PDB file of C-alpha atoms in Angstrom:
ATOM      1  CA  TYR A  28      -9.237   6.323  -5.075  1.00  0.00           C
ATOM      2  CA  HIS A  29     -12.080   5.584  -7.331  1.00  0.00           C
ATOM      3  CA  ASP A  30     -11.991   8.774 -10.270  1.00  0.00           C
ATOM      4  CA  PHE A  31     -12.245  10.790  -6.856  1.00  0.00           C
ATOM      5  CA  LYS A  32     -15.611   9.136  -5.540  1.00  0.00           C
ATOM      6  CA  SER A  33     -14.056   7.268  -2.824  1.00  0.00           C
ATOM      7  CA  GLU A  34     -14.445  10.088   0.167  1.00  0.00           C
ATOM      8  CA  ILE A  35     -18.183  10.727  -1.584  1.00  0.00           C
ATOM      9  CA  ALA A  36     -19.396   7.205  -1.293  1.00  0.00           C
ATOM     10  CA  MET A  37     -17.569   7.436   3.123  1.00  0.00           C
ATOM     11  CA  ARG A  38     -20.036   9.506   3.154  1.00  0.00           C
ATOM     12  CA  GLU A  39     -23.255   8.273   1.963  1.00  0.00           C
ATOM     13  CA  ALA A  40     -22.071   5.053   3.237  1.00  0.00           C
ATOM     14  CA  LEU A  41     -21.209   6.326   6.494  1.00  0.00           C
ATOM     15  CA  VAL A  42     -20.822   9.200   7.528  1.00  0.00           C
ATOM     16  CA  LYS A  43     -24.830   9.875   6.696  1.00  0.00           C
ATOM     17  CA  ARG A  44     -25.477   7.062   8.564  1.00  0.00           C
ATOM     18  CA  HIS A  45     -24.119   6.517  11.831  1.00  0.00           C
ATOM     19  CA  PRO A  46     -22.513   8.900  14.896  1.00  0.00           C
ATOM     20  CA  ARG A  47     -19.643  10.021  14.499  1.00  0.00           C
ATOM     21  CA  GLY A  48     -18.048   8.940  17.221  1.00  0.00           C
ATOM     22  CA  THR A  49     -18.514   5.625  16.422  1.00  0.00           C
ATOM     23  CA  TYR A  50     -15.838   5.511  13.500  1.00  0.00           C
ATOM     24  CA  THR A  51     -12.696   6.764  12.798  1.00  0.00           C
ATOM     25  CA  VAL A  52     -11.683   9.034   8.933  1.00  0.00           C
ATOM     26  CA  ALA A  53      -8.253   8.101   7.804  1.00  0.00           C
ATOM     27  CA  SER A  54      -7.593  10.537   4.559  1.00  0.00           C
ATOM     28  CA  LYS A  55      -4.114  11.245   2.919  1.00  0.00           C
ATOM     29  CA  LEU A  56      -3.033  14.825   1.240  1.00  0.00           C
ATOM     30  CA  PRO A  57      -1.978  13.894  -1.987  1.00  0.00           C
ATOM     31  CA  THR A  58       1.402  15.177  -1.775  1.00  0.00           C
ATOM     32  CA  MET A  59       1.536  14.440  -5.342  1.00  0.00           C
ATOM     33  CA  PHE A  60      -0.771  16.449  -6.974  1.00  0.00           C
ATOM     34  CA  LEU A  61       0.321  19.953  -4.378  1.00  0.00           C
ATOM     35  CA  LYS A  62       1.805  22.249  -6.671  1.00  0.00           C
ATOM     36  CA  GLU A  63       1.699  25.264  -4.954  1.00  0.00           C
ATOM     37  CA  THR A  64       1.462  26.342  -1.418  1.00  0.00           C
ATOM     38  CA  SER A  65      -2.765  27.645  -1.813  1.00  0.00           C
ATOM     39  CA  ASP A  66      -2.550  23.249  -3.421  1.00  0.00           C
ATOM     40  CA  ASN A  67      -2.990  22.836   0.810  1.00  0.00           C
ATOM     41  CA  GLU A  68      -5.762  24.852   1.758  1.00  0.00           C
ATOM     42  CA  ARG A  69      -7.590  23.930  -1.217  1.00  0.00           C
ATOM     43  CA  ILE A  70      -7.785  20.161  -0.926  1.00  0.00           C
ATOM     44  CA  PHE A  71      -7.820  20.116   2.674  1.00  0.00           C
ATOM     45  CA  SER A  72     -11.214  21.339   2.521  1.00  0.00           C
ATOM     46  CA  GLU A  73     -12.635  19.862  -0.313  1.00  0.00           C
ATOM     47  CA  GLN A  74     -11.407  16.562   1.155  1.00  0.00           C
ATOM     48  CA  MET A  75     -13.693  17.003   3.953  1.00  0.00           C
ATOM     49  CA  GLU A  76     -16.700  18.601   2.709  1.00  0.00           C
ATOM     50  CA  LYS A  77     -16.582  15.370   0.659  1.00  0.00           C
ATOM     51  CA  CYS A  78     -16.606  13.325   3.134  1.00  0.00           C
ATOM     52  CA  GLY A  79     -19.045  15.410   5.159  1.00  0.00           C
ATOM     53  CA  VAL A  80     -16.525  15.252   8.384  1.00  0.00           C
ATOM     54  CA  ASP A  81     -15.762  18.150  10.269  1.00  0.00           C
ATOM     55  CA  TYR A  82     -12.569  16.374  11.985  1.00  0.00           C
ATOM     56  CA  PHE A  83     -10.157  13.515  10.324  1.00  0.00           C
ATOM     57  CA  ASP A  84      -9.160  10.623  12.951  1.00  0.00           C
ATOM     58  CA  TYR A  85      -6.179  10.580  11.195  1.00  0.00           C
ATOM     59  CA  TYR A  86      -4.915  12.442   8.417  1.00  0.00           C
ATOM     60  CA  LEU A  87      -1.239  11.578   6.183  1.00  0.00           C
ATOM     61  CA  LEU A  88       0.865  13.341   4.297  1.00  0.00           C
ATOM     62  CA  HIS A  89       1.049  10.705   0.770  1.00  0.00           C
ATOM     63  CA  SER A  90       3.579   8.209  -0.359  1.00  0.00           C
ATOM     64  CA  LEU A  91       7.095  10.996   1.512  1.00  0.00           C
ATOM     65  CA  ASN A  92       9.752   9.676  -0.904  1.00  0.00           C
ATOM     66  CA  GLU A  93      12.853  11.877  -0.751  1.00  0.00           C
ATOM     67  CA  GLN A  94      11.268  13.853  -4.179  1.00  0.00           C
ATOM     68  CA  LEU A  95       7.883  14.075  -1.947  1.00  0.00           C
ATOM     69  CA  TYR A  96       9.201  15.566   0.878  1.00  0.00           C
ATOM     70  CA  LYS A  97      12.330  17.798  -1.062  1.00  0.00           C
ATOM     71  CA  LYS A  98       9.115  19.190  -2.795  1.00  0.00           C
ATOM     72  CA  ILE A  99       6.433  20.203   0.227  1.00  0.00           C
ATOM     73  CA  SER A 100       9.079  20.805   2.538  1.00  0.00           C
ATOM     74  CA  GLY A 101       9.499  23.660   0.652  1.00  0.00           C
ATOM     75  CA  MET A 102       5.515  23.646   0.843  1.00  0.00           C
ATOM     76  CA  GLY A 103       4.800  24.751   4.069  1.00  0.00           C
ATOM     77  CA  THR A 104       3.196  21.169   4.378  1.00  0.00           C
ATOM     78  CA  PHE A 105       4.380  20.282   8.203  1.00  0.00           C
ATOM     79  CA  GLU A 106       3.635  23.164   9.484  1.00  0.00           C
ATOM     80  CA  PHE A 107      -0.406  23.520   7.612  1.00  0.00           C
ATOM     81  CA  VAL A 108      -0.700  20.105   9.142  1.00  0.00           C
ATOM     82  CA  ALA A 109       0.340  20.851  12.174  1.00  0.00           C
ATOM     83  CA  GLN A 110      -1.484  24.211  12.043  1.00  0.00           C
ATOM     84  CA  LYS A 111      -5.025  21.485  11.398  1.00  0.00           C
ATOM     85  CA  LYS A 112      -4.176  19.692  13.822  1.00  0.00           C
ATOM     86  CA  LYS A 113      -4.358  23.009  16.418  1.00  0.00           C
ATOM     87  CA  GLU A 114      -7.135  23.535  15.340  1.00  0.00           C
ATOM     88  CA  GLY A 115      -8.644  19.731  15.545  1.00  0.00           C
ATOM     89  CA  LYS A 116      -9.705  19.127  12.921  1.00  0.00           C
ATOM     90  CA  VAL A 117      -7.199  16.513  12.583  1.00  0.00           C
ATOM     91  CA  LYS A 118      -6.595  13.928  16.031  1.00  0.00           C
ATOM     92  CA  LYS A 119      -2.854  12.434  14.437  1.00  0.00           C
ATOM     93  CA  VAL A 120      -0.661  13.503  11.791  1.00  0.00           C
ATOM     94  CA  GLY A 121       2.033  11.083  10.025  1.00  0.00           C
ATOM     95  CA  PHE A 122       2.889   9.785   6.711  1.00  0.00           C
ATOM     96  CA  SER A 123       2.978   6.750   4.917  1.00  0.00           C
ATOM     97  CA  PHE A 124       6.049   5.768   2.609  1.00  0.00           C
ATOM     98  CA  HIS A 125       7.606   4.915  -0.254  1.00  0.00           C
ATOM     99  CA  ASP A 126      11.462   4.279   0.196  1.00  0.00           C
ATOM    100  CA  SER A 127      14.152   3.897   2.155  1.00  0.00           C
ATOM    101  CA  ALA A 128      14.735   2.866   5.385  1.00  0.00           C
ATOM    102  CA  GLU A 129      17.415   6.271   5.675  1.00  0.00           C
ATOM    103  CA  MET A 130      14.737   8.573   3.927  1.00  0.00           C
ATOM    104  CA  LEU A 131      12.989   7.631   6.499  1.00  0.00           C
ATOM    105  CA  GLU A 132      15.570   7.872   9.389  1.00  0.00           C
ATOM    106  CA  ARG A 133      15.450  12.025   8.553  1.00  0.00           C
ATOM    107  CA  ILE A 134      12.096  12.329   8.361  1.00  0.00           C
ATOM    108  CA  LEU A 135      11.080  11.368  12.055  1.00  0.00           C
ATOM    109  CA  SER A 136      14.573  13.152  13.256  1.00  0.00           C
ATOM    110  CA  GLN A 137      13.150  16.354  11.105  1.00  0.00           C
ATOM    111  CA  HIS A 138      10.109  15.343  12.071  1.00  0.00           C
ATOM    112  CA  PRO A 139       9.489  14.499  15.747  1.00  0.00           C
ATOM    113  CA  GLU A 140       6.175  15.736  16.236  1.00  0.00           C
ATOM    114  CA  MET A 141       4.907  12.962  13.737  1.00  0.00           C
ATOM    115  CA  ASP A 142       1.941  10.704  15.762  1.00  0.00           C
ATOM    116  CA  PHE A 143       2.759   7.547  13.652  1.00  0.00           C
ATOM    117  CA  VAL A 144       4.031   6.118  10.321  1.00  0.00           C
ATOM    118  CA  GLN A 145       2.352   4.035   7.724  1.00  0.00           C
ATOM    119  CA  LEU A 146       4.460   1.616   6.428  1.00  0.00           C
ATOM    120  CA  GLN A 147       4.326  -1.621   3.830  1.00  0.00           C
ATOM    121  CA  ILE A 148       5.498  -4.823   5.605  1.00  0.00           C
ATOM    122  CA  ASN A 149       5.125  -8.134   4.745  1.00  0.00           C
ATOM    123  CA  TYR A 150       7.105 -11.763   5.160  1.00  0.00           C
ATOM    124  CA  LEU A 151       7.441 -11.086   1.305  1.00  0.00           C
ATOM    125  CA  ASP A 152       9.322  -7.577   0.864  1.00  0.00           C
ATOM    126  CA  TRP A 153      10.496  -8.284   4.739  1.00  0.00           C
ATOM    127  CA  GLU A 154      14.575  -8.864   3.649  1.00  0.00           C
ATOM    128  CA  ASN A 155      13.661  -6.856  -0.201  1.00  0.00           C
ATOM    129  CA  GLU A 156      15.916  -4.602  -0.364  1.00  0.00           C
ATOM    130  CA  GLY A 157      14.298  -2.190  -2.852  1.00  0.00           C
ATOM    131  CA  ILE A 158      11.294  -2.501   0.063  1.00  0.00           C
ATOM    132  CA  GLN A 159      13.149  -2.441   3.049  1.00  0.00           C
ATOM    133  CA  SER A 160      10.634  -3.476   5.052  1.00  0.00           C
ATOM    134  CA  ARG A 161      13.009  -5.017   8.572  1.00  0.00           C
ATOM    135  CA  LYS A 162      14.827  -1.883   7.752  1.00  0.00           C
ATOM    136  CA  CYS A 163      11.470   0.787   7.425  1.00  0.00           C
ATOM    137  CA  PHE A 164      10.658  -1.334  10.329  1.00  0.00           C
ATOM    138  CA  GLU A 165      13.736  -0.798  12.643  1.00  0.00           C
ATOM    139  CA  THR A 166      13.913   3.101  11.894  1.00  0.00           C
ATOM    140  CA  ALA A 167      11.138   3.726  13.456  1.00  0.00           C
ATOM    141  CA  ARG A 168      11.076   1.560  16.202  1.00  0.00           C
ATOM    142  CA  LYS A 169      14.371   3.180  17.231  1.00  0.00           C
ATOM    143  CA  HIS A 170      12.222   6.698  17.206  1.00  0.00           C
ATOM    144  CA  ASN A 171       9.303   4.363  19.122  1.00  0.00           C
ATOM    145  CA  ILE A 172       6.748   6.279  16.904  1.00  0.00           C
ATOM    146  CA  PRO A 173       3.372   4.060  15.844  1.00  0.00           C
ATOM    147  CA  ILE A 174       3.145   1.618  13.247  1.00  0.00           C
ATOM    148  CA  ILE A 175       0.166   1.425  10.736  1.00  0.00           C
ATOM    149  CA  ILE A 176       0.875  -1.533   8.158  1.00  0.00           C
ATOM    150  CA  MET A 177      -0.189  -1.435   4.691  1.00  0.00           C
ATOM    151  CA  GLU A 178       0.209  -3.480   2.078  1.00  0.00           C
ATOM    152  CA  PRO A 179       0.137  -7.052   4.608  1.00  0.00           C
ATOM    153  CA  VAL A 180      -0.798  -9.641   1.807  1.00  0.00           C
ATOM    154  CA  LYS A 181       0.829  -7.696  -0.875  1.00  0.00           C
ATOM    155  CA  GLY A 182      -2.049  -6.958  -2.921  1.00  0.00           C
ATOM    156  CA  GLY A 183      -3.024 -10.219  -2.646  1.00  0.00           C
ATOM    157  CA  THR A 184      -0.297 -12.376  -3.641  1.00  0.00           C
ATOM    158  CA  LEU A 185       0.591 -13.879  -0.440  1.00  0.00           C
ATOM    159  CA  ALA A 186      -3.835 -15.045  -0.357  1.00  0.00           C
ATOM    160  CA  ASN A 187      -2.148 -15.962  -4.331  1.00  0.00           C
ATOM    161  CA  VAL A 188       0.076 -18.312  -3.302  1.00  0.00           C
ATOM    162  CA  PRO A 189       1.619 -20.807  -5.431  1.00  0.00           C
ATOM    163  CA  PRO A 190       0.260 -25.020  -4.496  1.00  0.00           C
ATOM    164  CA  LEU A 191       4.005 -25.244  -2.559  1.00  0.00           C
ATOM    165  CA  VAL A 192       3.369 -23.026  -0.059  1.00  0.00           C
ATOM    166  CA  LYS A 193      -0.741 -22.915   0.700  1.00  0.00           C
ATOM    167  CA  LYS A 194       0.623 -27.136   1.747  1.00  0.00           C
ATOM    168  CA  LEU A 195       2.725 -25.724   4.427  1.00  0.00           C
ATOM    169  CA  PHE A 196       0.870 -22.879   5.284  1.00  0.00           C
ATOM    170  CA  LYS A 197      -2.306 -26.135   5.640  1.00  0.00           C
ATOM    171  CA  GLU A 198      -0.090 -29.153   7.283  1.00  0.00           C
ATOM    172  CA  GLN A 199       0.306 -26.414  10.237  1.00  0.00           C
ATOM    173  CA  ASP A 200      -2.701 -25.346  11.003  1.00  0.00           C
ATOM    174  CA  ALA A 201      -5.628 -26.876   8.443  1.00  0.00           C
ATOM    175  CA  ASN A 202      -8.420 -23.782   9.797  1.00  0.00           C
ATOM    176  CA  MET A 203      -6.591 -20.919   9.598  1.00  0.00           C
ATOM    177  CA  SER A 204      -6.184 -19.338   5.894  1.00  0.00           C
ATOM    178  CA  VAL A 205      -3.558 -18.625   3.396  1.00  0.00           C
ATOM    179  CA  PRO A 206      -4.098 -14.531   3.722  1.00  0.00           C
ATOM    180  CA  SER A 207      -3.785 -15.133   7.543  1.00  0.00           C
ATOM    181  CA  TRP A 208      -0.689 -15.538   7.662  1.00  0.00           C
ATOM    182  CA  ALA A 209       0.377 -12.687   5.995  1.00  0.00           C
ATOM    183  CA  ILE A 210      -1.945  -9.939   8.121  1.00  0.00           C
ATOM    184  CA  ARG A 211      -1.377 -12.275  11.125  1.00  0.00           C
ATOM    185  CA  TYR A 212       2.535 -11.935  10.786  1.00  0.00           C
ATOM    186  CA  ALA A 213       2.799  -8.301  10.000  1.00  0.00           C
ATOM    187  CA  ALA A 214      -0.200  -7.500  13.046  1.00  0.00           C
ATOM    188  CA  SER A 215       2.618  -9.714  15.365  1.00  0.00           C
ATOM    189  CA  LEU A 216       5.504  -6.711  15.056  1.00  0.00           C
ATOM    190  CA  GLU A 217       6.430  -4.067  18.211  1.00  0.00           C
ATOM    191  CA  GLY A 218       4.990  -1.452  17.835  1.00  0.00           C
ATOM    192  CA  VAL A 219       1.763  -2.329  15.045  1.00  0.00           C
ATOM    193  CA  PHE A 220      -0.708  -0.445  15.618  1.00  0.00           C
ATOM    194  CA  MET A 221      -3.601  -1.099  13.028  1.00  0.00           C
ATOM    195  CA  VAL A 222      -3.139  -3.615  10.164  1.00  0.00           C
ATOM    196  CA  LEU A 223      -4.323  -2.513   6.831  1.00  0.00           C
ATOM    197  CA  SER A 224      -5.989  -5.698   5.019  1.00  0.00           C
ATOM    198  CA  GLY A 225      -7.897  -4.944   2.100  1.00  0.00           C
ATOM    199  CA  MET A 226     -10.608  -6.733   1.304  1.00  0.00           C
ATOM    200  CA  SER A 227     -13.967  -8.190  -1.122  1.00  0.00           C
ATOM    201  CA  ASN A 228     -16.517  -9.330   0.170  1.00  0.00           C
ATOM    202  CA  MET A 229     -17.753 -10.596   2.655  1.00  0.00           C
ATOM    203  CA  GLU A 230     -16.011 -13.709   3.358  1.00  0.00           C
ATOM    204  CA  GLN A 231     -12.227 -12.013   3.133  1.00  0.00           C
ATOM    205  CA  LEU A 232     -13.913 -10.030   6.304  1.00  0.00           C
ATOM    206  CA  LEU A 233     -15.602 -12.412   8.168  1.00  0.00           C
ATOM    207  CA  ASP A 234     -11.978 -14.148   7.643  1.00  0.00           C
ATOM    208  CA  ASN A 235      -9.811 -11.470   8.493  1.00  0.00           C
ATOM    209  CA  MET A 236     -12.594 -10.827  11.747  1.00  0.00           C
ATOM    210  CA  SER A 237     -12.340 -14.456  12.700  1.00  0.00           C
ATOM    211  CA  TYR A 238      -8.743 -14.714  13.403  1.00  0.00           C
ATOM    212  CA  MET A 239      -8.293 -10.924  14.622  1.00  0.00           C
ATOM    213  CA  GLU A 240     -10.859 -10.267  17.236  1.00  0.00           C
ATOM    214  CA  ASN A 241      -9.042 -11.703  19.531  1.00  0.00           C
ATOM    215  CA  PHE A 242      -6.229 -11.321  18.367  1.00  0.00           C
ATOM    216  CA  THR A 243      -2.668 -13.749  18.936  1.00  0.00           C
ATOM    217  CA  PRO A 244       0.477 -12.971  17.590  1.00  0.00           C
ATOM    218  CA  LEU A 245       2.174 -15.792  15.866  1.00  0.00           C
ATOM    219  CA  THR A 246       4.794 -18.057  17.968  1.00  0.00           C
ATOM    220  CA  ASN A 247       8.784 -18.367  17.237  1.00  0.00           C
ATOM    221  CA  GLU A 248       7.906 -21.201  15.343  1.00  0.00           C
ATOM    222  CA  GLU A 249       5.294 -19.813  12.974  1.00  0.00           C
ATOM    223  CA  ILE A 250       7.183 -17.241  11.574  1.00  0.00           C
ATOM    224  CA  LYS A 251      10.301 -19.608  10.616  1.00  0.00           C
ATOM    225  CA  LEU A 252       7.752 -21.596   9.215  1.00  0.00           C
ATOM    226  CA  VAL A 253       6.882 -17.830   6.804  1.00  0.00           C
ATOM    227  CA  HIS A 254       9.881 -16.631   6.387  1.00  0.00           C
ATOM    228  CA  LYS A 255      10.230 -20.594   4.127  1.00  0.00           C
ATOM    229  CA  ALA A 256       7.259 -19.762   2.492  1.00  0.00           C
ATOM    230  CA  ALA A 257       8.900 -16.311   1.468  1.00  0.00           C
ATOM    231  CA  GLU A 258      12.332 -18.152   0.110  1.00  0.00           C
ATOM    232  CA  ILE A 259      10.092 -20.925  -1.858  1.00  0.00           C
ATOM    233  CA  LEU A 260       7.802 -17.388  -3.400  1.00  0.00           C
ATOM    234  CA  LYS A 261      10.693 -15.576  -4.045  1.00  0.00           C
ATOM    235  CA  ASP A 262      11.818 -17.865  -6.168  1.00  0.00           C
ATOM    236  CA  ASP A 263       9.116 -17.393  -8.307  1.00  0.00           C
ATOM    237  CA  THR A 264       9.736 -15.559 -11.028  1.00  0.00           C
ATOM    238  CA  LEU A 265       5.885 -13.346 -10.923  1.00  0.00           C
ATOM    239  CA  ILE A 266       6.108  -9.258 -10.763  1.00  0.00           C
ATOM    240  CA  PRO A 267       5.917  -8.135  -7.676  1.00  0.00           C
ATOM    241  CA  CYS A 268       2.992  -5.840  -8.503  1.00  0.00           C
ATOM    242  CA  THR A 269       0.280  -5.285  -6.247  1.00  0.00           C
ATOM    243  CA  ALA A 270      -2.189  -2.452  -8.456  1.00  0.00           C
ATOM    244  CA  CYS A 271      -1.632   0.521  -6.611  1.00  0.00           C
ATOM    245  CA  ARG A 272      -2.213   1.792 -10.750  1.00  0.00           C
ATOM    246  CA  TYR A 273       0.510   5.541  -9.511  1.00  0.00           C
ATOM    247  CA  CYS A 274       2.339   3.678 -12.281  1.00  0.00           C
ATOM    248  CA  THR A 275      -0.930   5.105 -14.703  1.00  0.00           C
ATOM    249  CA  GLU A 276      -1.676   8.867 -14.348  1.00  0.00           C
ATOM    250  CA  GLY A 277      -0.050  10.506 -17.234  1.00  0.00           C
ATOM    251  CA  CYS A 278       1.479   7.740 -18.965  1.00  0.00           C
ATOM    252  CA  PRO A 279       1.910   8.625 -22.657  1.00  0.00           C
ATOM    253  CA  ALA A 280       1.715   5.371 -23.970  1.00  0.00           C
ATOM    254  CA  ASN A 281      -2.025   4.295 -22.353  1.00  0.00           C
ATOM    255  CA  ILE A 282      -0.727   1.441 -20.818  1.00  0.00           C
ATOM    256  CA  PRO A 283      -2.624  -0.984 -18.453  1.00  0.00           C
ATOM    257  CA  ILE A 284       0.855  -1.533 -16.570  1.00  0.00           C
ATOM    258  CA  PRO A 285      -1.122  -3.566 -13.181  1.00  0.00           C
ATOM    259  CA  ASP A 286      -3.964  -5.246 -15.629  1.00  0.00           C
ATOM    260  CA  TYR A 287      -1.015  -6.042 -18.527  1.00  0.00           C
ATOM    261  CA  PHE A 288       1.113  -7.889 -15.331  1.00  0.00           C
ATOM    262  CA  GLY A 289      -1.369  -8.964 -13.610  1.00  0.00           C
ATOM    263  CA  LEU A 290      -2.121 -11.048 -16.848  1.00  0.00           C
ATOM    264  CA  TYR A 291       1.274 -12.297 -17.273  1.00  0.00           C
ATOM    265  CA  ASN A 292       1.239 -13.213 -13.361  1.00  0.00           C
ATOM    266  CA  ALA A 293      -1.463 -15.757 -14.325  1.00  0.00           C
ATOM    267  CA  ASP A 294      -0.348 -16.826 -17.740  1.00  0.00           C
ATOM    268  CA  ARG A 295       2.892 -18.202 -15.228  1.00  0.00           C
ATOM    269  CA  GLN A 296       0.219 -19.343 -12.608  1.00  0.00           C
ATOM    270  CA  SER A 297      -1.692 -21.931 -16.384  1.00  0.00           C
ATOM    271  CA  VAL A 298      -4.150 -19.862 -16.377  1.00  0.00           C
ATOM    272  CA  ASN A 299      -4.773 -18.605 -19.995  1.00  0.00           C
ATOM    273  CA  SER A 300      -4.537 -14.602 -20.361  1.00  0.00           C
ATOM    274  CA  LEU A 301      -4.081 -14.145 -23.974  1.00  0.00           C
ATOM    275  CA  SER A 302      -7.463 -12.782 -24.632  1.00  0.00           C
ATOM    276  CA  TYR A 303      -7.570 -10.916 -22.121  1.00  0.00           C
ATOM    277  CA  TYR A 304      -4.854  -8.852 -22.781  1.00  0.00           C
ATOM    278  CA  GLU A 305      -6.161  -8.986 -26.172  1.00  0.00           C
ATOM    279  CA  ASN A 306      -9.166  -7.217 -25.168  1.00  0.00           C
ATOM    280  CA  LEU A 307      -7.595  -4.897 -22.859  1.00  0.00           C
ATOM    281  CA  LYS A 308      -4.992  -3.470 -25.295  1.00  0.00           C
ATOM    282  CA  LYS A 309      -7.605  -3.174 -28.392  1.00  0.00           C
ATOM    283  CA  GLU A 310      -8.343   0.346 -25.529  1.00  0.00           C
ATOM    284  CA  HIS A 311      -5.420   0.848 -24.422  1.00  0.00           C
ATOM    285  CA  GLY A 312      -1.531   1.001 -25.065  1.00  0.00           C
ATOM    286  CA  LYS A 313      -0.206  -2.218 -25.340  1.00  0.00           C
ATOM    287  CA  ALA A 314       2.991  -3.074 -24.142  1.00  0.00           C
ATOM    288  CA  SER A 315       4.984  -3.213 -26.830  1.00  0.00           C
ATOM    289  CA  ALA A 316       3.979   1.141 -26.685  1.00  0.00           C
ATOM    290  CA  CYS A 317       6.443   2.080 -23.416  1.00  0.00           C
ATOM    291  CA  ILE A 318       8.928   5.073 -24.918  1.00  0.00           C
ATOM    292  CA  GLU A 319      11.132   4.337 -22.263  1.00  0.00           C
ATOM    293  CA  CYS A 320      10.119   7.923 -20.151  1.00  0.00           C
ATOM    294  CA  GLY A 321      10.536   6.059 -17.319  1.00  0.00           C
ATOM    295  CA  GLN A 322       8.322   8.328 -15.619  1.00  0.00           C
ATOM    296  CA  CYS A 323       6.276   5.070 -14.092  1.00  0.00           C
ATOM    297  CA  GLU A 324       9.194   3.552 -12.659  1.00  0.00           C
ATOM    298  CA  THR A 325       9.957   7.132 -10.427  1.00  0.00           C
ATOM    299  CA  ILE A 326       6.545   6.707  -8.610  1.00  0.00           C
ATOM    300  CA  CYS A 327       6.103   3.545  -8.068  1.00  0.00           C
ATOM    301  CA  PRO A 328       5.488   1.760  -4.575  1.00  0.00           C
ATOM    302  CA  GLN A 329       7.446  -1.373  -5.457  1.00  0.00           C
ATOM    303  CA  HIS A 330      10.556  -0.442  -7.410  1.00  0.00           C
ATOM    304  CA  ILE A 331       9.220  -2.392  -9.788  1.00  0.00           C
ATOM    305  CA  LYS A 332      11.440  -2.001 -13.183  1.00  0.00           C
ATOM    306  CA  ILE A 333       8.487  -1.362 -14.979  1.00  0.00           C
ATOM    307  CA  ILE A 334      10.060  -1.431 -18.911  1.00  0.00           C
ATOM    308  CA  GLU A 335      11.507  -4.297 -18.314  1.00  0.00           C
ATOM    309  CA  ASP A 336       8.591  -5.999 -17.650  1.00  0.00           C
ATOM    310  CA  LEU A 337       6.747  -4.791 -20.131  1.00  0.00           C
ATOM    311  CA  LYS A 338       9.117  -6.211 -22.019  1.00  0.00           C
ATOM    312  CA  LYS A 339       8.740  -9.534 -20.571  1.00  0.00           C
ATOM    313  CA  VAL A 340       4.481  -9.244 -21.028  1.00  0.00           C
ATOM    314  CA  SER A 341       5.042  -7.983 -25.018  1.00  0.00           C
ATOM    315  CA  LYS A 342       7.868 -11.326 -25.337  1.00  0.00           C
ATOM    316  CA  LYS A 343       5.377 -13.605 -23.501  1.00  0.00           C
ATOM    317  CA  PHE A 344       1.604 -12.427 -25.413  1.00  0.00           C
ATOM    318  CA  ALA A 345       4.073 -12.842 -29.025  1.00  0.00           C
ATOM    319  CA  ILE A 346       2.573  -8.893 -29.789  1.00  0.00           C
TER     320      ILE A 346
END
């Protein structure tokens, strides 16, 4: 992340300033970057050096799906991380996952040694057949494996909701922020021991702490309210992009896909985005430059039909 500088930033800001036992560190083995078996050790060693630690508290096989699972199964990656755990260089080994519940069942059945699984779960994706939040959650519970939740606010989508949804939440509890409903929904699920919330400023951090420090699960009435909000949101036609940017890596047309999708969504919410689009396309490929190679769609965790949605962007801005 951040042009491969996130580990160095963490080392300078955290590791050099605080005793090792006062914080936990998680890192990922980027499975998409593995080309040969020796890459397992090379990347792991580089990560430890850049982070400045001698062990990781949590270590994940990154973004597993059917294709990547098949790839790393033939590269000894599961055996590699098991050895690192045996050596004490990793405390807990798990994997982040973006595929069907059927695929998750296969991985957990074949690798019961995993200590945890990281799933995309939020109230909007709960019944989404592309993401399968509920089905994946139920599969993890079946195997009794601890769950970390990612994307509880869906890349900020569930923090910036339409007025009708905001009104729904505020009428229920005026003191609770809009994103708090999404995070509390995720944290209320059985078997979840951690919820990862992306925060951009101190205000968001303090807001999260205000209701998570002494966490109270949602009541049945509140859960019904959240599901009602999901139904309202499903009627919206926004592109469900979380701006992870996996799709931009190696795009032959140099299209800033998440940026264009963000502008498209903003424009649909009555924010004039044409000038921003004009600025972006000066140094990047415009939406209509897509050659439909499909590379981006194979790696998109949200299973977005990117090619078709880029056509929507191009039509919206008429360029």
